[in-house]
C-alpha atoms as a PDB file:
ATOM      1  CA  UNK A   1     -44.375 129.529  37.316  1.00  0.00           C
ATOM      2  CA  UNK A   2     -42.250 128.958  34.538  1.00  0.00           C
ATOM      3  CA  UNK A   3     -41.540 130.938  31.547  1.00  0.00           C
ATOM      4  CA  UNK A   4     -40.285 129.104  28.389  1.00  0.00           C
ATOM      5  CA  UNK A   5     -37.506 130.449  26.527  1.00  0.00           C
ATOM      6  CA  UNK A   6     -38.933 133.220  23.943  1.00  0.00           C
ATOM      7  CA  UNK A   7     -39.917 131.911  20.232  1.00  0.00           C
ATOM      8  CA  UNK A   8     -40.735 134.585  17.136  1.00  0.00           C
ATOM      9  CA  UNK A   9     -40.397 137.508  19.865  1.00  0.00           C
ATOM     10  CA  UNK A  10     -43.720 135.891  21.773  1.00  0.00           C
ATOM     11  CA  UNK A  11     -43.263 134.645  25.092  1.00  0.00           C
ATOM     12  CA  UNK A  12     -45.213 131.419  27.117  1.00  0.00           C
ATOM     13  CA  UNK A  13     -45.773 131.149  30.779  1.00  0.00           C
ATOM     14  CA  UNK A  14     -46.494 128.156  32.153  1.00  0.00           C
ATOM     15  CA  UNK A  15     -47.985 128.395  35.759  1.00  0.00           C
ATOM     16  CA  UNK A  16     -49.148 125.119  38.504  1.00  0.00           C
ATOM     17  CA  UNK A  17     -51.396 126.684  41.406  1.00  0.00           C
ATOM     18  CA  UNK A  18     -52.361 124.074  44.403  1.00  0.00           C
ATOM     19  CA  UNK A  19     -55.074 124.845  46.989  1.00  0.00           C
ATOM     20  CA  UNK A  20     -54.860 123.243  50.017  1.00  0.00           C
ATOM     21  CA  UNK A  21     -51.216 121.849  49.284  1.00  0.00           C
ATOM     22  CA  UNK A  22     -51.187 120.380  52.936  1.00  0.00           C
ATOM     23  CA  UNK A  23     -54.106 117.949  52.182  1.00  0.00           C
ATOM     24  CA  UNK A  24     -51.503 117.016  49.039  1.00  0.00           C
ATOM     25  CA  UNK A  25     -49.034 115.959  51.525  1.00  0.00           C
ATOM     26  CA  UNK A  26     -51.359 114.141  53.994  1.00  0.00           C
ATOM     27  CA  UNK A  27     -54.936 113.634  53.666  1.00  0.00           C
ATOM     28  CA  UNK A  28     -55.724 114.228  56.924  1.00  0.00           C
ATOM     29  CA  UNK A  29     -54.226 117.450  57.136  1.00  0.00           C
ATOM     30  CA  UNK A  30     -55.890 120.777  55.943  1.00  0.00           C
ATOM     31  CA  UNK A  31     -59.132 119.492  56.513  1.00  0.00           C
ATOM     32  CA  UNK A  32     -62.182 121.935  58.175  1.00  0.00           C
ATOM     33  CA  UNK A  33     -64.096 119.797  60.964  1.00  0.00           C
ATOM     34  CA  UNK A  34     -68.170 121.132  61.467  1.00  0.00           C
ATOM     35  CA  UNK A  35     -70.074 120.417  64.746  1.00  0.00           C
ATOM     36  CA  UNK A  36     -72.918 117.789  63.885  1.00  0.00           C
ATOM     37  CA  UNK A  37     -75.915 116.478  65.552  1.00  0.00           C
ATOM     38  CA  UNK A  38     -77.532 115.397  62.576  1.00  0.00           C
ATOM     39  CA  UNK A  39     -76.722 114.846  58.488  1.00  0.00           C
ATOM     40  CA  UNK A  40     -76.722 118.509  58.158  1.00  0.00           C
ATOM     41  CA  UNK A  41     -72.996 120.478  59.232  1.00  0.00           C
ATOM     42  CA  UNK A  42     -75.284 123.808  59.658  1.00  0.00           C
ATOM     43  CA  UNK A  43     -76.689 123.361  62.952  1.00  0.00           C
ATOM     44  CA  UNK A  44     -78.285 126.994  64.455  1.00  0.00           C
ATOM     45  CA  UNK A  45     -75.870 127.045  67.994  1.00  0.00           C
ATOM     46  CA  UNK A  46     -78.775 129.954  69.606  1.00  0.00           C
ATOM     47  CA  UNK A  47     -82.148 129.511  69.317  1.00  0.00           C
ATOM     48  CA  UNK A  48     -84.803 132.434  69.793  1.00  0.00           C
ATOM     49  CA  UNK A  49     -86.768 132.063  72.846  1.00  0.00           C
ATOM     50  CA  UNK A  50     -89.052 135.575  72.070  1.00  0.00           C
ATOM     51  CA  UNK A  51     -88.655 139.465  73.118  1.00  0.00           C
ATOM     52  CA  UNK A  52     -88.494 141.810  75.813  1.00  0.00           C
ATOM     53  CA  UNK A  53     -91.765 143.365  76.278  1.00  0.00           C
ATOM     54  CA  UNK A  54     -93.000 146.869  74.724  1.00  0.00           C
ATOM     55  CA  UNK A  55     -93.033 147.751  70.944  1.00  0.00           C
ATOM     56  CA  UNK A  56     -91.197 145.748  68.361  1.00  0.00           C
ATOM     57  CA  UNK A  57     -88.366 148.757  67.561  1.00  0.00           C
ATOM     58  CA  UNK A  58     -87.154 148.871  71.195  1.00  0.00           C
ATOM     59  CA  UNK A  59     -87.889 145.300  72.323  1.00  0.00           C
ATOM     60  CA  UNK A  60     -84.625 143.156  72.131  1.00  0.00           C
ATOM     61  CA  UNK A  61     -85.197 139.261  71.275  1.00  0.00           C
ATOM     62  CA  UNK A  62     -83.699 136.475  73.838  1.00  0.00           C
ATOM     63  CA  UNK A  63     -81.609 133.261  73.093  1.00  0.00           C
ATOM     64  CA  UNK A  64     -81.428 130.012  74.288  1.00  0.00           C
ATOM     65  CA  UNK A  65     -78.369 127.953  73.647  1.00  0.00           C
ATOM     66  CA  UNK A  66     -80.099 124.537  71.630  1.00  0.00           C
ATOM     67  CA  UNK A  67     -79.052 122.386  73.965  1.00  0.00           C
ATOM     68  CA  UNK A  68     -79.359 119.018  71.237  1.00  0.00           C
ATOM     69  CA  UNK A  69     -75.645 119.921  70.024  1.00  0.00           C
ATOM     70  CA  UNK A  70     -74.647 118.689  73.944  1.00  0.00           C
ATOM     71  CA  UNK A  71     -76.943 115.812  74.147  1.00  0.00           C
ATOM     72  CA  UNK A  72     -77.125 114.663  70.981  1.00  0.00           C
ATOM     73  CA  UNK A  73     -73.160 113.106  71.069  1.00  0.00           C
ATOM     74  CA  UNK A  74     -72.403 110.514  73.003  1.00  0.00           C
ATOM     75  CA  UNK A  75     -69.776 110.193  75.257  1.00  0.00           C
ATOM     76  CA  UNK A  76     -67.613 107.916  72.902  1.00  0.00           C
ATOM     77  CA  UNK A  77     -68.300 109.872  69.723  1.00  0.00           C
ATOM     78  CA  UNK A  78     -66.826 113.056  68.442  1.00  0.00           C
ATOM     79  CA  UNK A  79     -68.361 115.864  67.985  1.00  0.00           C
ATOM     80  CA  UNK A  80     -67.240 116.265  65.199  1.00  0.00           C
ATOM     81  CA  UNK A  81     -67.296 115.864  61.420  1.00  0.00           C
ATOM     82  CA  UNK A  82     -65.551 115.630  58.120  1.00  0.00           C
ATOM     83  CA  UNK A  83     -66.972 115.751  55.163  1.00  0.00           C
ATOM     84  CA  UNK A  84     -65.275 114.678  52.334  1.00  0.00           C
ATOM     85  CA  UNK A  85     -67.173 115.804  49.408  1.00  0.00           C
ATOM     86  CA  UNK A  86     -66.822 119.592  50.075  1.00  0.00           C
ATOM     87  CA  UNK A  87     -64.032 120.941  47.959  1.00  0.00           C
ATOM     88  CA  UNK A  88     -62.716 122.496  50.634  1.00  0.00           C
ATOM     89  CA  UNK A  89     -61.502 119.777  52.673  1.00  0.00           C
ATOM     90  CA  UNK A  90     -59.608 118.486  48.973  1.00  0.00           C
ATOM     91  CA  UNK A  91     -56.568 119.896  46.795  1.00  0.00           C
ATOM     92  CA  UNK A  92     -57.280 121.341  43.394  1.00  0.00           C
ATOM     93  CA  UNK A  93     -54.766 121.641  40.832  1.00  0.00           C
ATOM     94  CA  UNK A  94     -55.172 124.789  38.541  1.00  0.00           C
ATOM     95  CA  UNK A  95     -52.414 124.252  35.429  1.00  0.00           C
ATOM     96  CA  UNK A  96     -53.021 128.157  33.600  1.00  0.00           C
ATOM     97  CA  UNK A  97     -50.543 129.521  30.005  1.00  0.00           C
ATOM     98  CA  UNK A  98     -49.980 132.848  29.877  1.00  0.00           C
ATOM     99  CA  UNK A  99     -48.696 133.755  25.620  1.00  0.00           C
ATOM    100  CA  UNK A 100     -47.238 137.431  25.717  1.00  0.00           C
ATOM    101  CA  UNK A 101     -46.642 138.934  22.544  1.00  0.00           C
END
């Protein structure tokens, strides 16, 4: 942030914001990695296998763990994933003025 010397008693500010500065200085730093099995980075870790037995209010639901996320990467490949396009895993540059009078 810098503010420029005062002119007719108003006053500018000139301010440079950076998200994600690390991914400025490298671009493989400050990047977020997703588990993948397929195209898709949501992937559902717990799948619902049903529900206890007895009414619906007291009956509590069971999980299985979906076992594609394991045996769906191969031993040489990682599991997993960057992408590129999210703006996340990119710097922005936000350049803002700021006249005080």
């Amino acid at each position: 942030r810098q503010t420029l010397p005062e002119l007719r008693g108003q006053r500018l500010t000139v301010q440079l914001d950076v998200f994600n500065f690390l991914n400025l200085l490298n671009k493989k730093w400050g990047q977020n990695e997703f588990p993948i099995v397929s195209g898709f980075n949501n992937q559902a870790v717990l799948r619902t296998a049903g529900h206890t037995a007895g009414p619906l209010n007291t009956s509590q639901f069971n999980y299985n763990v979906d076992t594609g996320i394991l045996t769906g990467i191969k031993d040489n490949d990682s599991p997993w994933s960057l992408n590129p396009n999210t703006p996340s895993n990119n710097y922005q540059m936000q350049l803002s003025f700021r006249l005080a009078f």
